[in-house]
mmCIF file of C-alpha atoms in Angstrom:
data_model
loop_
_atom_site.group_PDB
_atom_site.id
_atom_site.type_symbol
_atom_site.label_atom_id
_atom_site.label_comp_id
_atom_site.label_asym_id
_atom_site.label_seq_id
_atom_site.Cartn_x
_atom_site.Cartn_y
_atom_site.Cartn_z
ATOM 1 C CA UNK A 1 110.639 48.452 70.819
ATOM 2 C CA UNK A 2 112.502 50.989 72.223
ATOM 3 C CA UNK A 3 116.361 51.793 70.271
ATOM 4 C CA UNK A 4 119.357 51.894 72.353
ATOM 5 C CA UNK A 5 119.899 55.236 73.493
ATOM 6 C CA UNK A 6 123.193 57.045 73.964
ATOM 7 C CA UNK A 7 123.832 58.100 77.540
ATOM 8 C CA UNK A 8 125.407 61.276 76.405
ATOM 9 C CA UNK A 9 122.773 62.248 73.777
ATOM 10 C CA UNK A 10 121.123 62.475 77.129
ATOM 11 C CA UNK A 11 123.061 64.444 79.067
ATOM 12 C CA UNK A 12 124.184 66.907 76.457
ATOM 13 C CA UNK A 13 119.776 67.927 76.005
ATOM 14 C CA UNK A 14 118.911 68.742 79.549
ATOM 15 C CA UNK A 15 117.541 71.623 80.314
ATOM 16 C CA UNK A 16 119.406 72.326 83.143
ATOM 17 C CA UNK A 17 123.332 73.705 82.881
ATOM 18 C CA UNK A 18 125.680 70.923 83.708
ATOM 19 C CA UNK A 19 129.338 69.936 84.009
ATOM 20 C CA UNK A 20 130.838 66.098 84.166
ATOM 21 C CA UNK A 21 133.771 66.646 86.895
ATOM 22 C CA UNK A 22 136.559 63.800 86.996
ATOM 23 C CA UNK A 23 137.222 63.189 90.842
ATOM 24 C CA UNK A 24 140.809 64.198 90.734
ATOM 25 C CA UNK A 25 140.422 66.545 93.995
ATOM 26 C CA UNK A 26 141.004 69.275 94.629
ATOM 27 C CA UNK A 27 141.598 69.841 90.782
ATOM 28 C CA UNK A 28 137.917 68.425 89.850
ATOM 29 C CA UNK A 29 138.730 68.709 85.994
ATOM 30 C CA UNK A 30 135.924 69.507 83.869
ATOM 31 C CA UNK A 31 135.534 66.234 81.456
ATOM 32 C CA UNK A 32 132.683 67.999 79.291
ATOM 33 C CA UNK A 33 129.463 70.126 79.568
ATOM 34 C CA UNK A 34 126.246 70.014 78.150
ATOM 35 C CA UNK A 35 124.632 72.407 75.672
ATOM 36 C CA UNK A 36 123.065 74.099 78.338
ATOM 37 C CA UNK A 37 125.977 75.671 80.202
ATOM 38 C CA UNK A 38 127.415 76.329 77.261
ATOM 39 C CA UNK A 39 124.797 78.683 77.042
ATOM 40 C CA UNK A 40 124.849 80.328 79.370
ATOM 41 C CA UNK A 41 128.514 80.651 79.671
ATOM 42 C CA UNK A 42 128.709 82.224 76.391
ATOM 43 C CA UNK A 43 131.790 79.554 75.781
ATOM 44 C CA UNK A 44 131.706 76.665 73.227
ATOM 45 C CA UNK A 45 131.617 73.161 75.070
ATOM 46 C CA UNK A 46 135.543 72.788 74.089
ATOM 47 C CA UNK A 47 136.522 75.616 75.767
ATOM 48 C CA UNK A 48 135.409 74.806 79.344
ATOM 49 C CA UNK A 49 137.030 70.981 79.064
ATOM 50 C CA UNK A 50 140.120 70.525 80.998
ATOM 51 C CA UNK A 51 139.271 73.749 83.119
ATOM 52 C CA UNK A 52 139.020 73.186 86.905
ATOM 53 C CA UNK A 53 135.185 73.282 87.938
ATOM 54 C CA UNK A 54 135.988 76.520 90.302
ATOM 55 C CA UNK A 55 137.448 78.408 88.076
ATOM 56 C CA UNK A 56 133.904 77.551 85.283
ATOM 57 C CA UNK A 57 131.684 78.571 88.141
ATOM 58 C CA UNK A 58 132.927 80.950 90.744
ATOM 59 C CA UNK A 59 136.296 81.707 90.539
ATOM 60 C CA UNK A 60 138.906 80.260 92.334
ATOM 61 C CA UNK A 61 139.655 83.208 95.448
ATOM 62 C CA UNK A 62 135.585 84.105 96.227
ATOM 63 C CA UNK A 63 133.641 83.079 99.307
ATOM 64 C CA UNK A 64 131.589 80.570 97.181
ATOM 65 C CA UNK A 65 134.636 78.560 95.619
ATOM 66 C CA UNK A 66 135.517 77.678 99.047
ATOM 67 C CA UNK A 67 131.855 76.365 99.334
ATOM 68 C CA UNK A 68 131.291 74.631 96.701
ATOM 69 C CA UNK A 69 134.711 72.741 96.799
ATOM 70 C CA UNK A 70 133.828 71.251 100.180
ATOM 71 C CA UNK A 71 130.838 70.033 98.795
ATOM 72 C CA UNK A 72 132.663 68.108 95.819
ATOM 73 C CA UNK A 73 135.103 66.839 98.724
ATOM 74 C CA UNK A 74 132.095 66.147 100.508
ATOM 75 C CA UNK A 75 130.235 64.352 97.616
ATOM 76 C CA UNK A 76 133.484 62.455 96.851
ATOM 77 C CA UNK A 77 134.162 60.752 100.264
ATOM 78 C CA UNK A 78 130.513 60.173 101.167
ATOM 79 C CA UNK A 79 129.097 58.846 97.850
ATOM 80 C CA UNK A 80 125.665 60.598 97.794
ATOM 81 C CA UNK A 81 124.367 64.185 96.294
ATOM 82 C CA UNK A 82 124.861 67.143 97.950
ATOM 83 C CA UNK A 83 123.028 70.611 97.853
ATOM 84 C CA UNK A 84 124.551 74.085 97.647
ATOM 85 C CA UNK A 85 121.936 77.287 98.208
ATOM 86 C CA UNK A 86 122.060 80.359 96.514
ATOM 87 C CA UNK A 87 126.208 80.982 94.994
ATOM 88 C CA UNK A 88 126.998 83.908 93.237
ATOM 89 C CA UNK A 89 127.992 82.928 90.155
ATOM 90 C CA UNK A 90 131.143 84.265 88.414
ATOM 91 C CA UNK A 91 131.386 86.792 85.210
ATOM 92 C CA UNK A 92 131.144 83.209 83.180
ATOM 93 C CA UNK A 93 127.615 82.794 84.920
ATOM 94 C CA UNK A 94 126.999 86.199 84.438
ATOM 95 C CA UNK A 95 127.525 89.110 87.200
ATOM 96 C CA UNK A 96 124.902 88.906 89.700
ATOM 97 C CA UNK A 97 123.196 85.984 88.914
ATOM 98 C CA UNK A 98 122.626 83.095 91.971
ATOM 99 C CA UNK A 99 122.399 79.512 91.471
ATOM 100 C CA UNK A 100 121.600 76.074 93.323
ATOM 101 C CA UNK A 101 124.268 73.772 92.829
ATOM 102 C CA UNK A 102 123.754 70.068 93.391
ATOM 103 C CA UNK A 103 126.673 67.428 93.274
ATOM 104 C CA UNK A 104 125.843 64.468 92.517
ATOM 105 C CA UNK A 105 128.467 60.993 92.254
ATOM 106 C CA UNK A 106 128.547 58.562 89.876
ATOM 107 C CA UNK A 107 129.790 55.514 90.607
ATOM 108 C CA UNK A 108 130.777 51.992 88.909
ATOM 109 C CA UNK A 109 130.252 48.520 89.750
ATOM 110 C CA UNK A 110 132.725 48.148 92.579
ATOM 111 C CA UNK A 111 131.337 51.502 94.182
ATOM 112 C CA UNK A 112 134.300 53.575 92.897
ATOM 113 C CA UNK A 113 133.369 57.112 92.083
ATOM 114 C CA UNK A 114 134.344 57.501 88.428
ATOM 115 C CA UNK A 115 133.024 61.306 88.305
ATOM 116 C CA UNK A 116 130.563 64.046 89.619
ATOM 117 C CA UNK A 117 128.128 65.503 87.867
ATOM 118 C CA UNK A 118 127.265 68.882 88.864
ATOM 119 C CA UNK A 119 123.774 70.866 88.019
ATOM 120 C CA UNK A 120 122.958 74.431 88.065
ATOM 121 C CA UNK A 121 120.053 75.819 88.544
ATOM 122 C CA UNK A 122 118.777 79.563 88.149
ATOM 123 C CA UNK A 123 117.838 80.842 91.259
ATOM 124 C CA UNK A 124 118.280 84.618 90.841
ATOM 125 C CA UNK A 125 114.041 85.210 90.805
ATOM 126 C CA UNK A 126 113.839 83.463 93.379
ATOM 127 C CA UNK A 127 116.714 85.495 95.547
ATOM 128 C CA UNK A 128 115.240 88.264 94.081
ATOM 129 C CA UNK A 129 111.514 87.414 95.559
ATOM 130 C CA UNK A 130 113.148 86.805 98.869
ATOM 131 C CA UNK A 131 114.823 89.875 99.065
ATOM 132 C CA UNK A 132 111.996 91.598 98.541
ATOM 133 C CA UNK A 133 109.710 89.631 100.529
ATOM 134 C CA UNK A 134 112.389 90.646 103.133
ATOM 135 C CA UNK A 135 111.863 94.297 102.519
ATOM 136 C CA UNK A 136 108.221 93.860 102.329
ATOM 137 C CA UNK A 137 108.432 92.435 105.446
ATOM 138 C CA UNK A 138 110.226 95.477 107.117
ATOM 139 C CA UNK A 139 108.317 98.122 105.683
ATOM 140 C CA UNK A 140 105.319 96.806 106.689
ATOM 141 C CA UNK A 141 106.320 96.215 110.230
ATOM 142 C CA UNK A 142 107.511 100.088 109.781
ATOM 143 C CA UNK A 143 104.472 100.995 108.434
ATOM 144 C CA UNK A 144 102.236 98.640 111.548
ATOM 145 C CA UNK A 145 104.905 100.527 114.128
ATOM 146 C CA UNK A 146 103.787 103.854 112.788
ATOM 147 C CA UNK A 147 100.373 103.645 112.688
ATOM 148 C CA UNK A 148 100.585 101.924 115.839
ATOM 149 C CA UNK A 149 102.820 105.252 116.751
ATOM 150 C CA UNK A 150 99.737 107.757 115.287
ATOM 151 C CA UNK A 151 96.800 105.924 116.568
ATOM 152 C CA UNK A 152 98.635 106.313 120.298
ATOM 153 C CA UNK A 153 99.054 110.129 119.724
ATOM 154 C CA UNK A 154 95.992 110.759 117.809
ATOM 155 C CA UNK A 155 94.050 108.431 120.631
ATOM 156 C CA UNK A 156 92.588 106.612 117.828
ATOM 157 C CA UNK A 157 92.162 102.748 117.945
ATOM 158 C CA UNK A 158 90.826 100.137 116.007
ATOM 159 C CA UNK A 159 89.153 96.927 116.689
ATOM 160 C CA UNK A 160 87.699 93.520 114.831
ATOM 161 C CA UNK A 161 84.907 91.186 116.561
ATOM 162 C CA UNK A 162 85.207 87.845 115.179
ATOM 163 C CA UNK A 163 81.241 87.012 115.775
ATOM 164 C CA UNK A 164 81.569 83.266 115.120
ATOM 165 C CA UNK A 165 84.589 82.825 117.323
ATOM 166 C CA UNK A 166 83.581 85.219 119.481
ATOM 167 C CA UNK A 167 87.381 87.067 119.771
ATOM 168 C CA UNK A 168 87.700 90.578 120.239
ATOM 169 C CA UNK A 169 90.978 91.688 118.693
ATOM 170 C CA UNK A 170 92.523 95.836 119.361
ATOM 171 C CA UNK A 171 95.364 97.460 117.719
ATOM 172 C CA UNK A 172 97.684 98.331 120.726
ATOM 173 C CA UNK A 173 96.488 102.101 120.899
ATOM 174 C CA UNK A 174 92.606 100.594 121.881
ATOM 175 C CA UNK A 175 94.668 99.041 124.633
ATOM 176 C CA UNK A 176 96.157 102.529 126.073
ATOM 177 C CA UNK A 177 92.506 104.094 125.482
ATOM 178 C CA UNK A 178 91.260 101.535 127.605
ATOM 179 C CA UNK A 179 94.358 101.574 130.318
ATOM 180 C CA UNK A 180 94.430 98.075 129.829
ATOM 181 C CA UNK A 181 97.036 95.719 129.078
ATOM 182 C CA UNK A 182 96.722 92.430 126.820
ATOM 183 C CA UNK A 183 96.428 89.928 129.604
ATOM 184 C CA UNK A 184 93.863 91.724 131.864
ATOM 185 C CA UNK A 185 91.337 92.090 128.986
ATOM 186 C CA UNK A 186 88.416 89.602 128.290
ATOM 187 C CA UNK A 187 88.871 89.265 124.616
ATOM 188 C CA UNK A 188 85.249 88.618 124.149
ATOM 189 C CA UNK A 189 82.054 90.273 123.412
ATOM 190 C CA UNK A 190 80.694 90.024 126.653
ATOM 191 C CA UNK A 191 84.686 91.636 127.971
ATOM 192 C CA UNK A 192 83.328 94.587 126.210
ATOM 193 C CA UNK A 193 80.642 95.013 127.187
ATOM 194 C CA UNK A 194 81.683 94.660 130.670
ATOM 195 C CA UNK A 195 84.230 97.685 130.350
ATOM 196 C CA UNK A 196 81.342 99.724 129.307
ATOM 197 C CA UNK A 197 79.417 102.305 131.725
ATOM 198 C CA UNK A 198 76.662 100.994 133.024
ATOM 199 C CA UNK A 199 74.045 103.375 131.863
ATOM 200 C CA UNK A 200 75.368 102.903 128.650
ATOM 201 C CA UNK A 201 75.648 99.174 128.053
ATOM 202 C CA UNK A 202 71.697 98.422 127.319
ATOM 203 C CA UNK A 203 72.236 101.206 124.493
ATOM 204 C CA UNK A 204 74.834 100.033 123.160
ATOM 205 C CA UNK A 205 74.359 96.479 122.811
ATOM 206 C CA UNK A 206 71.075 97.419 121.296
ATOM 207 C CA UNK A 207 72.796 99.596 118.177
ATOM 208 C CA UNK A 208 75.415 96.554 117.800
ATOM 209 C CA UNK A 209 72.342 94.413 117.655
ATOM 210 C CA UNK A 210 70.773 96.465 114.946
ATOM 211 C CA UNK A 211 73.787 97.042 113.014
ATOM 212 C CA UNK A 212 74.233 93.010 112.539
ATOM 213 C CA UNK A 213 70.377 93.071 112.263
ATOM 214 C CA UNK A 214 70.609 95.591 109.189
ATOM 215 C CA UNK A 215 73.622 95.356 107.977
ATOM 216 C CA UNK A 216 74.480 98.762 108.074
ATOM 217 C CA UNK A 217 77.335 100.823 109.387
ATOM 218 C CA UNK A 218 77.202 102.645 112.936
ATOM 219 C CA UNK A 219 78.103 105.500 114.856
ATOM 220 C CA UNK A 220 77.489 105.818 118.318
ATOM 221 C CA UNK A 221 79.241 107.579 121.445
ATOM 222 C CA UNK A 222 79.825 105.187 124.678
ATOM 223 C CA UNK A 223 81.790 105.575 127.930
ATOM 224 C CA UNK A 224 84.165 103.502 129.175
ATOM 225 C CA UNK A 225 85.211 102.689 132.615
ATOM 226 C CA UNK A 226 89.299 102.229 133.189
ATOM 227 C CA UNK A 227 90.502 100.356 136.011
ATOM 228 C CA UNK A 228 91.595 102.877 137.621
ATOM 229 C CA UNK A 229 87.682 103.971 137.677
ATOM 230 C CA UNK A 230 88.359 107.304 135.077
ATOM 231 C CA UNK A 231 85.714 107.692 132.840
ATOM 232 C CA UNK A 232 87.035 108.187 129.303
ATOM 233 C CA UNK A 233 84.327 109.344 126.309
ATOM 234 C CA UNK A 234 84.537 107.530 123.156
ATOM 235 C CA UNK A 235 83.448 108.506 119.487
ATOM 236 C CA UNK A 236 83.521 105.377 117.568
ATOM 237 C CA UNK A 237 82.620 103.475 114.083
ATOM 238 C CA UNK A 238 81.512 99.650 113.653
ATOM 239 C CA UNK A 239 81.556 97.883 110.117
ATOM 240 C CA UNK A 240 79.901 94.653 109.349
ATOM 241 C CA UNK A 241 81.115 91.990 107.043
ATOM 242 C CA UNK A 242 79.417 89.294 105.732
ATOM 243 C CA UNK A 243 80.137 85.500 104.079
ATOM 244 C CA UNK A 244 79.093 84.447 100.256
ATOM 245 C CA UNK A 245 75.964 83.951 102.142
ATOM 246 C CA UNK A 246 75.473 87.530 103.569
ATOM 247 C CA UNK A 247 75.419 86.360 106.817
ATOM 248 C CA UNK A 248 77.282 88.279 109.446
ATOM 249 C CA UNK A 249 80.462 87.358 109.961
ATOM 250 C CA UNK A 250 82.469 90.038 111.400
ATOM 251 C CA UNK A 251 82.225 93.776 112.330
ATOM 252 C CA UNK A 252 85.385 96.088 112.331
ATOM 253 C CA UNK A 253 85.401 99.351 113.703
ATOM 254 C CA UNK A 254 87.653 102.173 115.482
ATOM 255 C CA UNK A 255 87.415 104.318 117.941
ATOM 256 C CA UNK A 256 88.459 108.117 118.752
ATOM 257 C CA UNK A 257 89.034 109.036 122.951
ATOM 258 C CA UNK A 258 87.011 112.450 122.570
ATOM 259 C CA UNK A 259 87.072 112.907 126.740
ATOM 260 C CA UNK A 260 89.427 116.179 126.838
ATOM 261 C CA UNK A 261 86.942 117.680 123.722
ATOM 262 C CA UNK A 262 83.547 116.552 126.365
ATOM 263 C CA UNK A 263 85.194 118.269 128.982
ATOM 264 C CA UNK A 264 86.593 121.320 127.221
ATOM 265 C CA UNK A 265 82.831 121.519 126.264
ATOM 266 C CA UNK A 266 81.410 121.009 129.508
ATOM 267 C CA UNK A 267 83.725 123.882 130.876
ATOM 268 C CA UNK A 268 82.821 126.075 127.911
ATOM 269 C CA UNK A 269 79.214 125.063 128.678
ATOM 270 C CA UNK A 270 79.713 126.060 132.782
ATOM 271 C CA UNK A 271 81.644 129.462 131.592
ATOM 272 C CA UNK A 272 78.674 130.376 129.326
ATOM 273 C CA UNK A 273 75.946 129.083 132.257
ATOM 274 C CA UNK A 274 77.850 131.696 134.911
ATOM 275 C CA UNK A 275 78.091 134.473 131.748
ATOM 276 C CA UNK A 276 74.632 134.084 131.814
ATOM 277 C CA UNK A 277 74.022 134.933 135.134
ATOM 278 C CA UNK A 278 76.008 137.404 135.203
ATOM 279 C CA UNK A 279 74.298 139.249 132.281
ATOM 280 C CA UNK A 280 70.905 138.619 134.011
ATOM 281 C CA UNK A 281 72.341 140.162 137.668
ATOM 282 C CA UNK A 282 73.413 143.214 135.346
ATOM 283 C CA UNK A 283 70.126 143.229 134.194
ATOM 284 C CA UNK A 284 68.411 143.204 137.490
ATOM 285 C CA UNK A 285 70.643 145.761 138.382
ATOM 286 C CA UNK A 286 70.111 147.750 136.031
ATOM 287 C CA UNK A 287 66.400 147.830 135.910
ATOM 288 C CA UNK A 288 66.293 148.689 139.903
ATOM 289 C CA UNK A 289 68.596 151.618 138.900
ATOM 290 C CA UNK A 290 66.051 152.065 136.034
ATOM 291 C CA UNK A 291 63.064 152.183 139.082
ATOM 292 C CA UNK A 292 65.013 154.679 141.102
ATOM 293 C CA UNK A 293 65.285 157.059 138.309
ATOM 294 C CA UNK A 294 61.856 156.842 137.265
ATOM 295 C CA UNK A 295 60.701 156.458 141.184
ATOM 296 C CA UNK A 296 62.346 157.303 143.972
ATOM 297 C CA UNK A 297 63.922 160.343 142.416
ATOM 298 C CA UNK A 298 61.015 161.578 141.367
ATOM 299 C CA UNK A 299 59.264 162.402 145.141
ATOM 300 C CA UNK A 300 62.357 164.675 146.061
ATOM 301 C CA UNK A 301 62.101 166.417 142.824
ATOM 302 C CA UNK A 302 58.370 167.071 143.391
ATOM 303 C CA UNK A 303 58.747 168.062 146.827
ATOM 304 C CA UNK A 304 61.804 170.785 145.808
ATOM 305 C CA UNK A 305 60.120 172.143 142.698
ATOM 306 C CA UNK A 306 56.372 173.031 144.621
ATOM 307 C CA UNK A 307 58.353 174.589 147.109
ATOM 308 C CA UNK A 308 60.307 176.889 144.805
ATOM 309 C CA UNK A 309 57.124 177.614 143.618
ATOM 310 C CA UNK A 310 55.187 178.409 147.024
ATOM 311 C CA UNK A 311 58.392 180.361 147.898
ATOM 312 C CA UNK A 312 57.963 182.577 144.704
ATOM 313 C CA UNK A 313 54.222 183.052 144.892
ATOM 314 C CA UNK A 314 53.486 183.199 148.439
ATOM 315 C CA UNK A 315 53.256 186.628 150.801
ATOM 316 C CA UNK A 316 55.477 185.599 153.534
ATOM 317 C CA UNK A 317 57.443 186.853 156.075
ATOM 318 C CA UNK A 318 60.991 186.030 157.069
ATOM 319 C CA UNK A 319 61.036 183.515 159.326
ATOM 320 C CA UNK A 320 58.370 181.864 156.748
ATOM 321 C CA UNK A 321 60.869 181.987 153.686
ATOM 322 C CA UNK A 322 63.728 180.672 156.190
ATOM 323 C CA UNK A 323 61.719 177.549 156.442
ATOM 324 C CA UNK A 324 60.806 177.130 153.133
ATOM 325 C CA UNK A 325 64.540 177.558 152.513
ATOM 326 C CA UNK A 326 65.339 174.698 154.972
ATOM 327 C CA UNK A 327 62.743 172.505 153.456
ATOM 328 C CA UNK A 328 64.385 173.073 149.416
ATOM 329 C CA UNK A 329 67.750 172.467 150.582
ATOM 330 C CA UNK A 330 66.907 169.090 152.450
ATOM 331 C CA UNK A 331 64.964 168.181 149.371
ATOM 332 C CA UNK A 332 67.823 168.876 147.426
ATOM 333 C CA UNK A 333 70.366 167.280 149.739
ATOM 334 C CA UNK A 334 67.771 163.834 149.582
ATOM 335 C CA UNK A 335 67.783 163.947 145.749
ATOM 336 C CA UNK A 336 71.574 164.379 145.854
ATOM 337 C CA UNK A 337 72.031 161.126 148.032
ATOM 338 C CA UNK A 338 69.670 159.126 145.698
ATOM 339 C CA UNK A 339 71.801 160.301 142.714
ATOM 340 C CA UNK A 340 74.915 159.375 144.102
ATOM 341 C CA UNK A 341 73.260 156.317 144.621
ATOM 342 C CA UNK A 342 71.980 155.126 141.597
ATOM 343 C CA UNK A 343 75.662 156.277 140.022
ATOM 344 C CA UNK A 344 77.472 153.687 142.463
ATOM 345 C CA UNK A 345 75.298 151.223 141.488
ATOM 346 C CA UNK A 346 75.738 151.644 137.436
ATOM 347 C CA UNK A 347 79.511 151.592 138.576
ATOM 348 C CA UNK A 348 79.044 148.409 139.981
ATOM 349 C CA UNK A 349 77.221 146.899 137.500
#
């Protein structure tokens, strides 16, 4: 059988800091406090009798006096508990510390309030986890806006297929690539696919096929077709993710816009091509200058040096010589023209 057990034997071993108020408003007298908040006011339980309850918890001129004494006026006139979120307690409370306050009345048989009894309760971790859930919060919407920022600039995107739902999701960046907004794209499989070239879609569905089939990671190049009918060359990446089960779940991946590197490389390839050509027209060139020297220069040169030597040996008369002058000078005038010849073609070469 249980003993008779004293109300206030009670009240002064809870855990939680409290304070019996007398309802003389706007006064609310402190009547007595438990062990507990004399704790943690650093004050013996004698002390904080007779004190008004604003000046024991917040101070009579702050924000949260004004607060918490319109809930004890509130509490009063209404008859039932009221709650009080997050007060900054005063230098009694200790400086930066936050509390939950809840006023609750007490009343007698004829439904008189005879006094409130008001409960504190530590909040400060918890302020202290919401504040910095808060700046969690920001930085990583910072840090999503900046890598949303880089991807753009960089022309990198990333994606997620969600195989058993069948949902396509991009970061916002895939979106520009594509020159697509959010509501125009088919966030599917099949969407995809749809966007690709179609010389490339067979191919492509085929290494997505073996990727999931294997498990393994993938690189591949595709082209993509914009709405505005641009072709735009992609690198990209594919990852697949599996259940407890090692079934395939999901593949992630990103992609890089490598179009201005293609067609820097298809102009370097084009510049080379006509370098080519012109090294082989140089070439040609050169070896019908090469034939001319070794050729056609050689009948004139002939020609001129057997008739120096017919006009040395030979027993001739005048007009004889005068002609065999004529013909060495026209030789020599011919093998003039075909040098000049071959020299403005080396020139132009």
């Amino acid at each position: 059988m249980l003993k008779q057990v004293n109300p206030y034997q009670i009240f002064n071993i809870l855990p939680s800091p409290c304070l019996v108020l007398i309802p003389d408003a706007p006064q609310f007298t402190v009547a007595d406090c438990n062990c507990a908040f004399a704790t943690l006011s650093g004050l013996p339980q004698t002390a904080i009798a007779g004190k008004s309850a604003l000046s024991v918890v917040a101070g009579e001129e702050t924000g949260a006096a004004a607060d918490i004494l319109k809930a004890m006026h509130l509490a009063l006139e209404q008859k039932t508990a009221v709650q009080l979120d997050a007060f900054e307690g005063n230098e009694n409370l200790g400086t930066g510390r936050f509390f939950d306050i809840a006023i609750t009345p007490l009343t007698d048989d004829e439904d008189s309030v005879y006094c409130l009894l008001l409960t504190l309760t530590d909040a400060t971790e918890a302020i202290a986890m919401k504040q910095q859930a808060a700046i969690d919060a920001s930085e990583l919407k910072n840090a999503a806006l900046l890598m949303s920022q880089v991807q753009e600039m960089a022309s990198f995107g990333n994606w997620k297929w969600d195989i058993a739902q069948n949902v396509v999701t991009w970061s916002d960046a895939l979106y520009h690539i594509y020159g697509l907004d959010k509501a125009a794209f088919k966030a599917t499989f099949e969407g995809y696919r749809e966007l690709l070239h179609p010389n490339d879609r067979e191919r492509i569905t085929n290494r997505i096929g073996e990727a999931l089939q294997q498990q393994q990671d993938i690189t591949f190049e595709e082209r993509i077709i914009r709405p505005t009918g641009e072709i735009r060359y992609l690198q990209s990446w594919g990852r697949v993710q599996t259940n407890h089960l090692g079934q395939p779940v999901a593949m992630i991946g990103a992609c890089l816009d490598v179009t201005e590197r293609r067609m820097n490389e298809a102009t370097l390839n084009t510049e080379r091509q006509r370098r080519v050509a012109d090294v082989e027209q140089q070439n040609k060139q050169l070896n019908e200058i090469a034939w001319m020297q070794s050729h056609v220069i050689r009948a004139p040169l002939a020609r001129t040096m057997g008739l120096i030597e017919v006009y040395r040996s030979c027993d001739a008369d005048d007009s004889e010589r005068a002609d065999l002058i004529t013909q060495i000078s026209d030789s020599v005038w011919e093998l003039d023209a075909i040098i000049r010849e071959i020299v403005g073609r080396a020139e132009r070469v």
